[in-house]
């Protein structure tokens, strides 16, 4: 136990934390309730946070419900992840204008690179998702500068989970419910009859500095134990488990399984799962011109392997059937990703299960494909 | 006069055939040569022979009403020309022309058919070899048919 | 600041944003066949040099229309001129085919891996090209001819649709005239005047003069043709880890993070486009991978 790392502060001081970050020049992004869901937005005060809210999630279901207490982070995950901010859904990458017989390029005009974000309320699974996206956008022979700059300048306050969502299986994927690394500060909310405070772990020197500047106290052994219990509570609530040993090989073996057809009968290829997934990174470049034809723009936007023309090469698409597109997505998450990046692409956040309009459960499908037993509880 | 038995034995097609059978077949064999541009077989004519190409180049072609003949395959050293002698009504369905000076062994189809009827084992040996050739040609033709260099691909 | 894990930045180009193209000016335009053309261009900036390895491709941007990956078809030793040969298959290639001298293109690249020429040293080299597949192989042949003494027998087998579709005819004839190169050309069909071979390119393999146990094969063309060719080469005795093919998939970024070009676990833009046949043989026979 390193006393220089663990702190506590009263829940009321959370607002000060936000203030301190703003003073350091960050735009603070945190969870708010909007459109009957918990989404990420710019926030300035604690009152904007989802105090006293929780979510109930199951296959194809998401409902917000009022809590009996005033927990600020008493929910699990909403439809969005930090992907939305580090890797914007629509982003202009190039302006081109005609120049005599040719043309010339100009850099993207929106000077977003100077904006620094502080993310408050990042779940451990989402934290792991960012680490995974780091490998995709920054770890290859070419680096995506848009993601890189936003990422380099970001400040992360993770919040460990005190309860499990209905579709969570982070423990099976090794990504939660506790944040292990990759954060500046990791909070655990402790709320009982007498107290409402946060146990805070500083993950970096910058995090420590911020915690000190809101006058946090050093955490006692008891505080640390209490925090562990909160997380343990979440861990015990996780109703699902997936055996990931040998998953890649089993999936490759079942590449032609008839199970894929069964899934395809239900799948609408609506791409919801890829949009809510915190690790899906597929994007496309769209070319537009103005009416006169003397200016053009190249815009990057999110794409999904579920669209028909995703795999189009002169004449037709490689994956025309829905079955092949669902298979591509699942194989990528649990098999190809390992070959490509050394980790699984899935962090067990359960969002795809929640937001699938027909309630397809990726974990159940993986089990069925690899002949693992599907529990009654799932 | 070249020793046809030796030449037959060396040809890929007859590889592995017993000496007795080779001697039997030699009775139906003769040496032929065609000059550049000479027609070897014509569509509609009786298919009496098949040929083992020893050297040169033969083009298989079809007539078109308005565009002249279209070449769909060329054969060269080691190839077999003609299988219509195997299947009734024993008539050629295409033209074959020597593109350059071509030397071949002509095998009398009628003569061979007779010998195969007498000895079914000989028939089996020959058909085994022919099947292999026909399958190879069919696979190649399929690839040709797919027109992979065309716009569809 | 938040830790960016232990990511190793193995960046290939420190200065340039990979999505920011370089401007090239067209110096020459040649129509090769009725649907294939060659563009020659020079860089408008950057000391006027373009360096690449045989087999690599560029992402070519046509103003306002879009961007596509095209293999480089020129001589790697001529760094002052960038050459691309392509068929007209869609909007961008169609727009490109209408450009002429003085017009500008945006170029990002070179991307991808290259034909592994050092694996061919001391061996027989068989290049099998189908249709437009001759274009990405041409730079390899230039390099091989330039360092001819490094290799044993060098054989080029080229198949295309009809005699009118034969690419680079003059160069083919020049190569064929050499004593140290074997060049065989075949077409899928021809009219009577053609005195060359007729038949698919795979039929040339069984009688080509190379030693299958000491051969490296580079195969490029439509995927079906490459599969048939690889099968035929293996029948002849060439091991599947000595056969290299060049794959093609939808590309948007060309640099490995848009996801479009995935073929199983491989990104065709950064793990390929050139693959050892043994790497992909299980995937390439499956539907809709």
PDB file of N, CA, C and O in Angstrom, chain B residues 57 59-61 64 67-79 97 99-100 136 139-153, chain C residues 35 87-88 129-132 159-161 186-203 207 221-222 224-225 228 232 235:
ATOM      1  N   UNK B  57       3.367 -26.468 -83.275  1.00  0.00           N
ATOM      2  CA  UNK B  57       2.242 -25.831 -82.604  1.00  0.00           C
ATOM      3  C   UNK B  57       0.989 -26.012 -83.440  1.00  0.00           C
ATOM      4  O   UNK B  57       0.995 -25.779 -84.655  1.00  0.00           O
ATOM      5  N   UNK B  59      -3.219 -25.086 -83.666  1.00  0.00           N
ATOM      6  CA  UNK B  59      -4.276 -24.258 -83.092  1.00  0.00           C
ATOM      7  C   UNK B  59      -5.629 -24.918 -83.333  1.00  0.00           C
ATOM      8  O   UNK B  59      -5.910 -25.425 -84.425  1.00  0.00           O
ATOM      9  N   UNK B  60      -6.439 -24.917 -82.254  1.00  0.00           N
ATOM     10  CA  UNK B  60      -7.813 -25.417 -82.342  1.00  0.00           C
ATOM     11  C   UNK B  60      -8.682 -24.215 -82.612  1.00  0.00           C
ATOM     12  O   UNK B  60      -8.653 -23.239 -81.857  1.00  0.00           O
ATOM     13  N   UNK B  61      -9.453 -24.285 -83.676  1.00  0.00           N
ATOM     14  CA  UNK B  61     -10.230 -23.097 -83.994  1.00  0.00           C
ATOM     15  C   UNK B  61     -11.641 -23.445 -84.456  1.00  0.00           C
ATOM     16  O   UNK B  61     -11.917 -24.560 -84.879  1.00  0.00           O
ATOM     17  N   UNK B  64     -16.438 -18.723 -87.523  1.00  0.00           N
ATOM     18  CA  UNK B  64     -17.546 -17.827 -87.216  1.00  0.00           C
ATOM     19  C   UNK B  64     -18.088 -17.334 -88.550  1.00  0.00           C
ATOM     20  O   UNK B  64     -17.348 -17.306 -89.526  1.00  0.00           O
ATOM     21  N   UNK B  67     -16.490 -13.348 -88.853  1.00  0.00           N
ATOM     22  CA  UNK B  67     -15.253 -12.784 -88.332  1.00  0.00           C
ATOM     23  C   UNK B  67     -14.045 -13.674 -88.614  1.00  0.00           C
ATOM     24  O   UNK B  67     -12.996 -13.456 -88.046  1.00  0.00           O
ATOM     25  N   UNK B  68     -14.228 -14.657 -89.421  1.00  0.00           N
ATOM     26  CA  UNK B  68     -13.102 -15.568 -89.645  1.00  0.00           C
ATOM     27  C   UNK B  68     -13.005 -16.548 -88.488  1.00  0.00           C
ATOM     28  O   UNK B  68     -13.835 -16.531 -87.589  1.00  0.00           O
ATOM     29  N   UNK B  69     -12.001 -17.420 -88.527  1.00  0.00           N
ATOM     30  CA  UNK B  69     -11.901 -18.440 -87.476  1.00  0.00           C
ATOM     31  C   UNK B  69     -11.408 -17.841 -86.153  1.00  0.00           C
ATOM     32  O   UNK B  69     -10.603 -16.921 -86.142  1.00  0.00           O
ATOM     33  N   UNK B  70     -11.919 -18.378 -85.071  1.00  0.00           N
ATOM     34  CA  UNK B  70     -11.491 -17.916 -83.747  1.00  0.00           C
ATOM     35  C   UNK B  70     -10.710 -19.061 -83.096  1.00  0.00           C
ATOM     36  O   UNK B  70     -11.162 -20.202 -83.066  1.00  0.00           O
ATOM     37  N   UNK B  71      -9.523 -18.736 -82.588  1.00  0.00           N
ATOM     38  CA  UNK B  71      -8.662 -19.752 -81.986  1.00  0.00           C
ATOM     39  C   UNK B  71      -8.990 -19.839 -80.502  1.00  0.00           C
ATOM     40  O   UNK B  71      -8.946 -18.834 -79.791  1.00  0.00           O
ATOM     41  N   UNK B  72      -9.314 -21.034 -80.032  1.00  0.00           N
ATOM     42  CA  UNK B  72      -9.602 -21.134 -78.607  1.00  0.00           C
ATOM     43  C   UNK B  72      -8.523 -21.872 -77.834  1.00  0.00           C
ATOM     44  O   UNK B  72      -8.530 -21.877 -76.619  1.00  0.00           O
ATOM     45  N   UNK B  73      -7.620 -22.509 -78.545  1.00  0.00           N
ATOM     46  CA  UNK B  73      -6.537 -23.169 -77.810  1.00  0.00           C
ATOM     47  C   UNK B  73      -5.389 -23.480 -78.747  1.00  0.00           C
ATOM     48  O   UNK B  73      -5.612 -23.746 -79.932  1.00  0.00           O
ATOM     49  N   UNK B  74      -4.165 -23.447 -78.242  1.00  0.00           N
ATOM     50  CA  UNK B  74      -3.042 -23.960 -79.026  1.00  0.00           C
ATOM     51  C   UNK B  74      -2.399 -25.095 -78.249  1.00  0.00           C
ATOM     52  O   UNK B  74      -2.325 -25.065 -77.026  1.00  0.00           O
ATOM     53  N   UNK B  75      -1.969 -26.102 -78.986  1.00  0.00           N
ATOM     54  CA  UNK B  75      -1.322 -27.251 -78.358  1.00  0.00           C
ATOM     55  C   UNK B  75       0.095 -27.357 -78.867  1.00  0.00           C
ATOM     56  O   UNK B  75       0.380 -26.943 -79.988  1.00  0.00           O
ATOM     57  N   UNK B  76       0.943 -27.928 -78.042  1.00  0.00           N
ATOM     58  CA  UNK B  76       2.340 -28.045 -78.453  1.00  0.00           C
ATOM     59  C   UNK B  76       2.914 -29.386 -78.074  1.00  0.00           C
ATOM     60  O   UNK B  76       2.186 -30.345 -77.811  1.00  0.00           O
ATOM     61  N   UNK B  77       4.243 -29.402 -77.985  1.00  0.00           N
ATOM     62  CA  UNK B  77       4.958 -30.644 -77.713  1.00  0.00           C
ATOM     63  C   UNK B  77       4.413 -31.354 -76.491  1.00  0.00           C
ATOM     64  O   UNK B  77       4.224 -30.756 -75.450  1.00  0.00           O
ATOM     65  N   UNK B  78       4.138 -32.638 -76.647  1.00  0.00           N
ATOM     66  CA  UNK B  78       3.668 -33.434 -75.524  1.00  0.00           C
ATOM     67  C   UNK B  78       2.160 -33.493 -75.415  1.00  0.00           C
ATOM     68  O   UNK B  78       1.622 -34.326 -74.700  1.00  0.00           O
ATOM     69  N   UNK B  79       1.460 -32.619 -76.137  1.00  0.00           N
ATOM     70  CA  UNK B  79      -0.006 -32.610 -76.032  1.00  0.00           C
ATOM     71  C   UNK B  79      -0.639 -33.656 -76.933  1.00  0.00           C
ATOM     72  O   UNK B  79      -0.029 -34.138 -77.877  1.00  0.00           O
ATOM     73  N   UNK B  97      -5.314 -26.652 -87.054  1.00  0.00           N
ATOM     74  CA  UNK B  97      -4.368 -26.189 -88.078  1.00  0.00           C
ATOM     75  C   UNK B  97      -2.977 -26.144 -87.487  1.00  0.00           C
ATOM     76  O   UNK B  97      -2.802 -25.759 -86.324  1.00  0.00           O
ATOM     77  N   UNK B  99       0.247 -24.319 -86.828  1.00  0.00           N
ATOM     78  CA  UNK B  99       0.669 -22.929 -86.850  1.00  0.00           C
ATOM     79  C   UNK B  99       2.073 -22.824 -87.421  1.00  0.00           C
ATOM     80  O   UNK B  99       2.412 -21.881 -88.114  1.00  0.00           O
ATOM     81  N   UNK B 100       2.894 -23.817 -87.087  1.00  0.00           N
ATOM     82  CA  UNK B 100       4.255 -23.877 -87.630  1.00  0.00           C
ATOM     83  C   UNK B 100       4.515 -25.335 -88.004  1.00  0.00           C
ATOM     84  O   UNK B 100       3.630 -26.189 -87.812  1.00  0.00           O
ATOM     85  N   UNK B 136      -7.986 -32.247 -67.382  1.00  0.00           N
ATOM     86  CA  UNK B 136      -7.103 -31.064 -67.352  1.00  0.00           C
ATOM     87  C   UNK B 136      -7.614 -30.002 -68.313  1.00  0.00           C
ATOM     88  O   UNK B 136      -7.653 -28.819 -68.003  1.00  0.00           O
ATOM     89  N   UNK B 139     -10.709 -28.267 -66.961  1.00  0.00           N
ATOM     90  CA  UNK B 139     -10.403 -27.273 -65.939  1.00  0.00           C
ATOM     91  C   UNK B 139      -9.865 -26.012 -66.567  1.00  0.00           C
ATOM     92  O   UNK B 139     -10.241 -24.899 -66.189  1.00  0.00           O
ATOM     93  N   UNK B 140      -8.991 -26.193 -67.544  1.00  0.00           N
ATOM     94  CA  UNK B 140      -8.432 -25.021 -68.211  1.00  0.00           C
ATOM     95  C   UNK B 140      -9.519 -24.278 -68.971  1.00  0.00           C
ATOM     96  O   UNK B 140      -9.573 -23.053 -68.970  1.00  0.00           O
ATOM     97  N   UNK B 141     -10.413 -25.046 -69.591  1.00  0.00           N
ATOM     98  CA  UNK B 141     -11.491 -24.408 -70.347  1.00  0.00           C
ATOM     99  C   UNK B 141     -12.401 -23.625 -69.429  1.00  0.00           C
ATOM    100  O   UNK B 141     -12.874 -22.553 -69.767  1.00  0.00           O
ATOM    101  N   UNK B 142     -12.647 -24.175 -68.235  1.00  0.00           N
ATOM    102  CA  UNK B 142     -13.500 -23.460 -67.286  1.00  0.00           C
ATOM    103  C   UNK B 142     -12.900 -22.125 -66.925  1.00  0.00           C
ATOM    104  O   UNK B 142     -13.585 -21.113 -66.835  1.00  0.00           O
ATOM    105  N   UNK B 143     -11.587 -22.132 -66.707  1.00  0.00           N
ATOM    106  CA  UNK B 143     -10.913 -20.886 -66.372  1.00  0.00           C
ATOM    107  C   UNK B 143     -11.029 -19.902 -67.531  1.00  0.00           C
ATOM    108  O   UNK B 143     -11.271 -18.712 -67.350  1.00  0.00           O
ATOM    109  N   UNK B 144     -10.887 -20.453 -68.739  1.00  0.00           N
ATOM    110  CA  UNK B 144     -11.032 -19.615 -69.926  1.00  0.00           C
ATOM    111  C   UNK B 144     -12.441 -19.041 -69.992  1.00  0.00           C
ATOM    112  O   UNK B 144     -12.646 -17.876 -70.303  1.00  0.00           O
ATOM    113  N   UNK B 145     -13.403 -19.881 -69.688  1.00  0.00           N
ATOM    114  CA  UNK B 145     -14.820 -19.502 -69.760  1.00  0.00           C
ATOM    115  C   UNK B 145     -15.133 -18.358 -68.826  1.00  0.00           C
ATOM    116  O   UNK B 145     -15.952 -17.500 -69.116  1.00  0.00           O
ATOM    117  N   UNK B 146     -14.477 -18.364 -67.655  1.00  0.00           N
ATOM    118  CA  UNK B 146     -14.785 -17.355 -66.645  1.00  0.00           C
ATOM    119  C   UNK B 146     -14.339 -15.980 -67.090  1.00  0.00           C
ATOM    120  O   UNK B 146     -14.728 -14.982 -66.505  1.00  0.00           O
ATOM    121  N   UNK B 147     -13.514 -15.937 -68.143  1.00  0.00           N
ATOM    122  CA  UNK B 147     -13.104 -14.655 -68.703  1.00  0.00           C
ATOM    123  C   UNK B 147     -12.615 -13.723 -67.591  1.00  0.00           C
ATOM    124  O   UNK B 147     -13.078 -12.588 -67.454  1.00  0.00           O
ATOM    125  N   UNK B 148     -11.662 -14.223 -66.797  1.00  0.00           N
ATOM    126  CA  UNK B 148     -11.261 -13.496 -65.597  1.00  0.00           C
ATOM    127  C   UNK B 148     -10.666 -12.131 -65.882  1.00  0.00           C
ATOM    128  O   UNK B 148     -10.607 -11.280 -65.007  1.00  0.00           O
ATOM    129  N   UNK B 149     -10.198 -11.906 -67.097  1.00  0.00           N
ATOM    130  CA  UNK B 149      -9.620 -10.593 -67.380  1.00  0.00           C
ATOM    131  C   UNK B 149     -10.677  -9.629 -67.873  1.00  0.00           C
ATOM    132  O   UNK B 149     -10.393  -8.489 -68.188  1.00  0.00           O
ATOM    133  N   UNK B 150     -11.897 -10.104 -67.934  1.00  0.00           N
ATOM    134  CA  UNK B 150     -12.959  -9.251 -68.449  1.00  0.00           C
ATOM    135  C   UNK B 150     -13.461  -8.282 -67.402  1.00  0.00           C
ATOM    136  O   UNK B 150     -12.952  -8.203 -66.300  1.00  0.00           O
ATOM    137  N   UNK B 151     -14.511  -7.551 -67.728  1.00  0.00           N
ATOM    138  CA  UNK B 151     -14.964  -6.472 -66.859  1.00  0.00           C
ATOM    139  C   UNK B 151     -15.566  -6.944 -65.552  1.00  0.00           C
ATOM    140  O   UNK B 151     -15.598  -6.217 -64.592  1.00  0.00           O
ATOM    141  N   UNK B 152     -16.040  -8.157 -65.534  1.00  0.00           N
ATOM    142  CA  UNK B 152     -16.664  -8.642 -64.318  1.00  0.00           C
ATOM    143  C   UNK B 152     -15.681  -8.723 -63.170  1.00  0.00           C
ATOM    144  O   UNK B 152     -16.049  -8.704 -62.018  1.00  0.00           O
ATOM    145  N   UNK B 153     -14.404  -8.852 -63.481  1.00  0.00           N
ATOM    146  CA  UNK B 153     -13.426  -9.013 -62.418  1.00  0.00           C
ATOM    147  C   UNK B 153     -12.529  -7.790 -62.320  1.00  0.00           C
ATOM    148  O   UNK B 153     -11.489  -7.844 -61.752  1.00  0.00           O
TER     149      UNK B 153
ATOM    150  N   UNK C  35      -9.099  -0.430 -72.525  1.00  0.00           N
ATOM    151  CA  UNK C  35      -9.568  -0.050 -71.200  1.00  0.00           C
ATOM    152  C   UNK C  35      -8.431   0.149 -70.198  1.00  0.00           C
ATOM    153  O   UNK C  35      -8.672   0.292 -69.010  1.00  0.00           O
ATOM    154  N   UNK C  87      -6.584  -0.199 -65.128  1.00  0.00           N
ATOM    155  CA  UNK C  87      -7.773  -0.381 -65.955  1.00  0.00           C
ATOM    156  C   UNK C  87      -8.837   0.594 -65.502  1.00  0.00           C
ATOM    157  O   UNK C  87      -8.871   0.984 -64.332  1.00  0.00           O
ATOM    158  N   UNK C  88      -9.746   0.922 -66.390  1.00  0.00           N
ATOM    159  CA  UNK C  88     -10.888   1.751 -66.012  1.00  0.00           C
ATOM    160  C   UNK C  88     -11.956   0.824 -65.452  1.00  0.00           C
ATOM    161  O   UNK C  88     -12.526   0.002 -66.183  1.00  0.00           O
ATOM    162  N   UNK C 129       1.805 -13.547 -64.713  1.00  0.00           N
ATOM    163  CA  UNK C 129       0.962 -12.363 -64.729  1.00  0.00           C
ATOM    164  C   UNK C 129      -0.316 -12.646 -65.491  1.00  0.00           C
ATOM    165  O   UNK C 129      -0.290 -13.273 -66.552  1.00  0.00           O
ATOM    166  N   UNK C 130      -1.442 -12.168 -64.962  1.00  0.00           N
ATOM    167  CA  UNK C 130      -2.714 -12.325 -65.644  1.00  0.00           C
ATOM    168  C   UNK C 130      -3.335 -10.965 -65.871  1.00  0.00           C
ATOM    169  O   UNK C 130      -3.603 -10.249 -64.911  1.00  0.00           O
ATOM    170  N   UNK C 131      -3.553 -10.594 -67.121  1.00  0.00           N
ATOM    171  CA  UNK C 131      -4.210  -9.327 -67.414  1.00  0.00           C
ATOM    172  C   UNK C 131      -3.437  -8.143 -66.874  1.00  0.00           C
ATOM    173  O   UNK C 131      -2.236  -8.025 -67.092  1.00  0.00           O
ATOM    174  N   UNK C 132      -4.148  -7.291 -66.129  1.00  0.00           N
ATOM    175  CA  UNK C 132      -3.527  -6.084 -65.580  1.00  0.00           C
ATOM    176  C   UNK C 132      -2.470  -6.453 -64.542  1.00  0.00           C
ATOM    177  O   UNK C 132      -1.672  -5.617 -64.118  1.00  0.00           O
ATOM    178  N   UNK C 159      -0.582 -14.105 -69.288  1.00  0.00           N
ATOM    179  CA  UNK C 159      -1.826 -14.464 -69.958  1.00  0.00           C
ATOM    180  C   UNK C 159      -2.760 -13.282 -69.945  1.00  0.00           C
ATOM    181  O   UNK C 159      -2.847 -12.562 -68.961  1.00  0.00           O
ATOM    182  N   UNK C 160      -3.449 -13.074 -71.042  1.00  0.00           N
ATOM    183  CA  UNK C 160      -4.443 -12.017 -71.067  1.00  0.00           C
ATOM    184  C   UNK C 160      -5.584 -12.420 -71.985  1.00  0.00           C
ATOM    185  O   UNK C 160      -5.591 -13.522 -72.532  1.00  0.00           O
ATOM    186  N   UNK C 161      -6.542 -11.542 -72.131  1.00  0.00           N
ATOM    187  CA  UNK C 161      -7.791 -11.932 -72.777  1.00  0.00           C
ATOM    188  C   UNK C 161      -7.637 -12.217 -74.266  1.00  0.00           C
ATOM    189  O   UNK C 161      -7.972 -13.283 -74.743  1.00  0.00           O
ATOM    190  N   UNK C 186       0.341 -15.864 -73.597  1.00  0.00           N
ATOM    191  CA  UNK C 186      -0.805 -16.603 -74.099  1.00  0.00           C
ATOM    192  C   UNK C 186      -2.056 -15.757 -73.945  1.00  0.00           C
ATOM    193  O   UNK C 186      -2.106 -14.846 -73.119  1.00  0.00           O
ATOM    194  N   UNK C 187      -3.047 -16.032 -74.778  1.00  0.00           N
ATOM    195  CA  UNK C 187      -4.294 -15.284 -74.692  1.00  0.00           C
ATOM    196  C   UNK C 187      -5.439 -16.273 -74.524  1.00  0.00           C
ATOM    197  O   UNK C 187      -5.315 -17.442 -74.886  1.00  0.00           O
ATOM    198  N   UNK C 188      -6.554 -15.797 -73.969  1.00  0.00           N
ATOM    199  CA  UNK C 188      -7.696 -16.679 -73.745  1.00  0.00           C
ATOM    200  C   UNK C 188      -8.373 -17.049 -75.052  1.00  0.00           C
ATOM    201  O   UNK C 188      -8.936 -18.124 -75.186  1.00  0.00           O
ATOM    202  N   UNK C 189      -8.372 -16.126 -75.995  1.00  0.00           N
ATOM    203  CA  UNK C 189      -8.868 -16.472 -77.322  1.00  0.00           C
ATOM    204  C   UNK C 189      -8.322 -15.468 -78.337  1.00  0.00           C
ATOM    205  O   UNK C 189      -7.945 -14.356 -77.981  1.00  0.00           O
ATOM    206  N   UNK C 190      -8.288 -15.893 -79.592  1.00  0.00           N
ATOM    207  CA  UNK C 190      -7.700 -15.034 -80.620  1.00  0.00           C
ATOM    208  C   UNK C 190      -8.367 -15.274 -81.955  1.00  0.00           C
ATOM    209  O   UNK C 190      -8.978 -16.317 -82.180  1.00  0.00           O
ATOM    210  N   UNK C 191      -8.215 -14.309 -82.846  1.00  0.00           N
ATOM    211  CA  UNK C 191      -8.656 -14.509 -84.218  1.00  0.00           C
ATOM    212  C   UNK C 191      -7.516 -15.179 -84.967  1.00  0.00           C
ATOM    213  O   UNK C 191      -6.393 -15.284 -84.477  1.00  0.00           O
ATOM    214  N   UNK C 192      -7.795 -15.614 -86.156  1.00  0.00           N
ATOM    215  CA  UNK C 192      -6.872 -16.511 -86.846  1.00  0.00           C
ATOM    216  C   UNK C 192      -5.486 -15.953 -87.073  1.00  0.00           C
ATOM    217  O   UNK C 192      -4.533 -16.690 -87.201  1.00  0.00           O
ATOM    218  N   UNK C 193      -5.323 -14.650 -87.124  1.00  0.00           N
ATOM    219  CA  UNK C 193      -4.008 -14.089 -87.444  1.00  0.00           C
ATOM    220  C   UNK C 193      -2.973 -14.282 -86.343  1.00  0.00           C
ATOM    221  O   UNK C 193      -1.780 -14.156 -86.580  1.00  0.00           O
ATOM    222  N   UNK C 194      -3.379 -14.603 -85.150  1.00  0.00           N
ATOM    223  CA  UNK C 194      -2.467 -14.719 -84.009  1.00  0.00           C
ATOM    224  C   UNK C 194      -1.668 -16.010 -84.115  1.00  0.00           C
ATOM    225  O   UNK C 194      -2.217 -17.085 -84.195  1.00  0.00           O
ATOM    226  N   UNK C 195      -0.358 -15.856 -84.094  1.00  0.00           N
ATOM    227  CA  UNK C 195       0.498 -17.024 -84.210  1.00  0.00           C
ATOM    228  C   UNK C 195       1.027 -17.474 -82.862  1.00  0.00           C
ATOM    229  O   UNK C 195       1.853 -18.376 -82.771  1.00  0.00           O
ATOM    230  N   UNK C 196       0.595 -16.822 -81.802  1.00  0.00           N
ATOM    231  CA  UNK C 196       1.102 -17.180 -80.479  1.00  0.00           C
ATOM    232  C   UNK C 196       0.232 -18.236 -79.814  1.00  0.00           C
ATOM    233  O   UNK C 196      -0.614 -18.862 -80.449  1.00  0.00           O
ATOM    234  N   UNK C 197       0.434 -18.420 -78.523  1.00  0.00           N
ATOM    235  CA  UNK C 197      -0.324 -19.421 -77.774  1.00  0.00           C
ATOM    236  C   UNK C 197      -1.742 -18.952 -77.513  1.00  0.00           C
ATOM    237  O   UNK C 197      -1.993 -17.763 -77.332  1.00  0.00           O
ATOM    238  N   UNK C 198      -2.654 -19.914 -77.483  1.00  0.00           N
ATOM    239  CA  UNK C 198      -4.009 -19.622 -77.030  1.00  0.00           C
ATOM    240  C   UNK C 198      -4.341 -20.616 -75.926  1.00  0.00           C
ATOM    241  O   UNK C 198      -4.155 -21.814 -76.090  1.00  0.00           O
ATOM    242  N   UNK C 199      -4.806 -20.128 -74.816  1.00  0.00           N
ATOM    243  CA  UNK C 199      -5.127 -21.012 -73.702  1.00  0.00           C
ATOM    244  C   UNK C 199      -4.829 -20.265 -72.420  1.00  0.00           C
ATOM    245  O   UNK C 199      -4.155 -19.238 -72.433  1.00  0.00           O
ATOM    246  N   UNK C 200      -5.319 -20.767 -71.304  1.00  0.00           N
ATOM    247  CA  UNK C 200      -5.112 -20.027 -70.054  1.00  0.00           C
ATOM    248  C   UNK C 200      -3.656 -20.137 -69.618  1.00  0.00           C
ATOM    249  O   UNK C 200      -2.974 -21.103 -69.936  1.00  0.00           O
ATOM    250  N   UNK C 201      -3.245 -19.162 -68.834  1.00  0.00           N
ATOM    251  CA  UNK C 201      -1.829 -19.031 -68.493  1.00  0.00           C
ATOM    252  C   UNK C 201      -1.327 -20.242 -67.698  1.00  0.00           C
ATOM    253  O   UNK C 201      -0.137 -20.566 -67.727  1.00  0.00           O
ATOM    254  N   UNK C 202      -2.233 -20.924 -67.014  1.00  0.00           N
ATOM    255  CA  UNK C 202      -1.813 -22.093 -66.231  1.00  0.00           C
ATOM    256  C   UNK C 202      -1.275 -23.204 -67.121  1.00  0.00           C
ATOM    257  O   UNK C 202      -0.458 -24.011 -66.671  1.00  0.00           O
ATOM    258  N   UNK C 203      -1.745 -23.231 -68.374  1.00  0.00           N
ATOM    259  CA  UNK C 203      -1.266 -24.295 -69.259  1.00  0.00           C
ATOM    260  C   UNK C 203       0.198 -24.097 -69.622  1.00  0.00           C
ATOM    261  O   UNK C 203       0.849 -25.011 -70.115  1.00  0.00           O
ATOM    262  N   UNK C 207       5.087 -26.829 -68.818  1.00  0.00           N
ATOM    263  CA  UNK C 207       6.237 -27.003 -69.695  1.00  0.00           C
ATOM    264  C   UNK C 207       7.252 -25.875 -69.599  1.00  0.00           C
ATOM    265  O   UNK C 207       8.125 -25.729 -70.428  1.00  0.00           O
ATOM    266  N   UNK C 221      -2.686 -11.195 -60.614  1.00  0.00           N
ATOM    267  CA  UNK C 221      -3.776 -11.134 -61.575  1.00  0.00           C
ATOM    268  C   UNK C 221      -5.087 -11.291 -60.827  1.00  0.00           C
ATOM    269  O   UNK C 221      -5.104 -11.194 -59.606  1.00  0.00           O
ATOM    270  N   UNK C 222      -6.200 -11.547 -61.528  1.00  0.00           N
ATOM    271  CA  UNK C 222      -7.467 -11.746 -60.835  1.00  0.00           C
ATOM    272  C   UNK C 222      -7.337 -12.909 -59.856  1.00  0.00           C
ATOM    273  O   UNK C 222      -6.602 -13.873 -60.116  1.00  0.00           O
ATOM    274  N   UNK C 224      -9.063 -15.445 -59.033  1.00  0.00           N
ATOM    275  CA  UNK C 224      -9.304 -16.811 -59.528  1.00  0.00           C
ATOM    276  C   UNK C 224      -8.068 -17.321 -60.262  1.00  0.00           C
ATOM    277  O   UNK C 224      -7.637 -18.454 -60.079  1.00  0.00           O
ATOM    278  N   UNK C 225      -7.522 -16.443 -61.091  1.00  0.00           N
ATOM    279  CA  UNK C 225      -6.345 -16.846 -61.870  1.00  0.00           C
ATOM    280  C   UNK C 225      -5.183 -17.161 -60.950  1.00  0.00           C
ATOM    281  O   UNK C 225      -4.436 -18.121 -61.168  1.00  0.00           O
ATOM    282  N   UNK C 228      -5.746 -20.693 -59.379  1.00  0.00           N
ATOM    283  CA  UNK C 228      -5.462 -21.758 -60.340  1.00  0.00           C
ATOM    284  C   UNK C 228      -3.958 -21.870 -60.570  1.00  0.00           C
ATOM    285  O   UNK C 228      -3.403 -22.969 -60.670  1.00  0.00           O
ATOM    286  N   UNK C 232      -1.476 -25.034 -59.901  1.00  0.00           N
ATOM    287  CA  UNK C 232      -0.669 -25.608 -60.977  1.00  0.00           C
ATOM    288  C   UNK C 232       0.805 -25.617 -60.607  1.00  0.00           C
ATOM    289  O   UNK C 232       1.528 -26.576 -60.862  1.00  0.00           O
ATOM    290  N   UNK C 235       1.394 -28.347 -58.215  1.00  0.00           N
ATOM    291  CA  UNK C 235       1.383 -29.640 -58.918  1.00  0.00           C
ATOM    292  C   UNK C 235       2.737 -29.908 -59.534  1.00  0.00           C
ATOM    293  O   UNK C 235       3.200 -31.028 -59.601  1.00  0.00           O
TER     294      UNK C 235
END
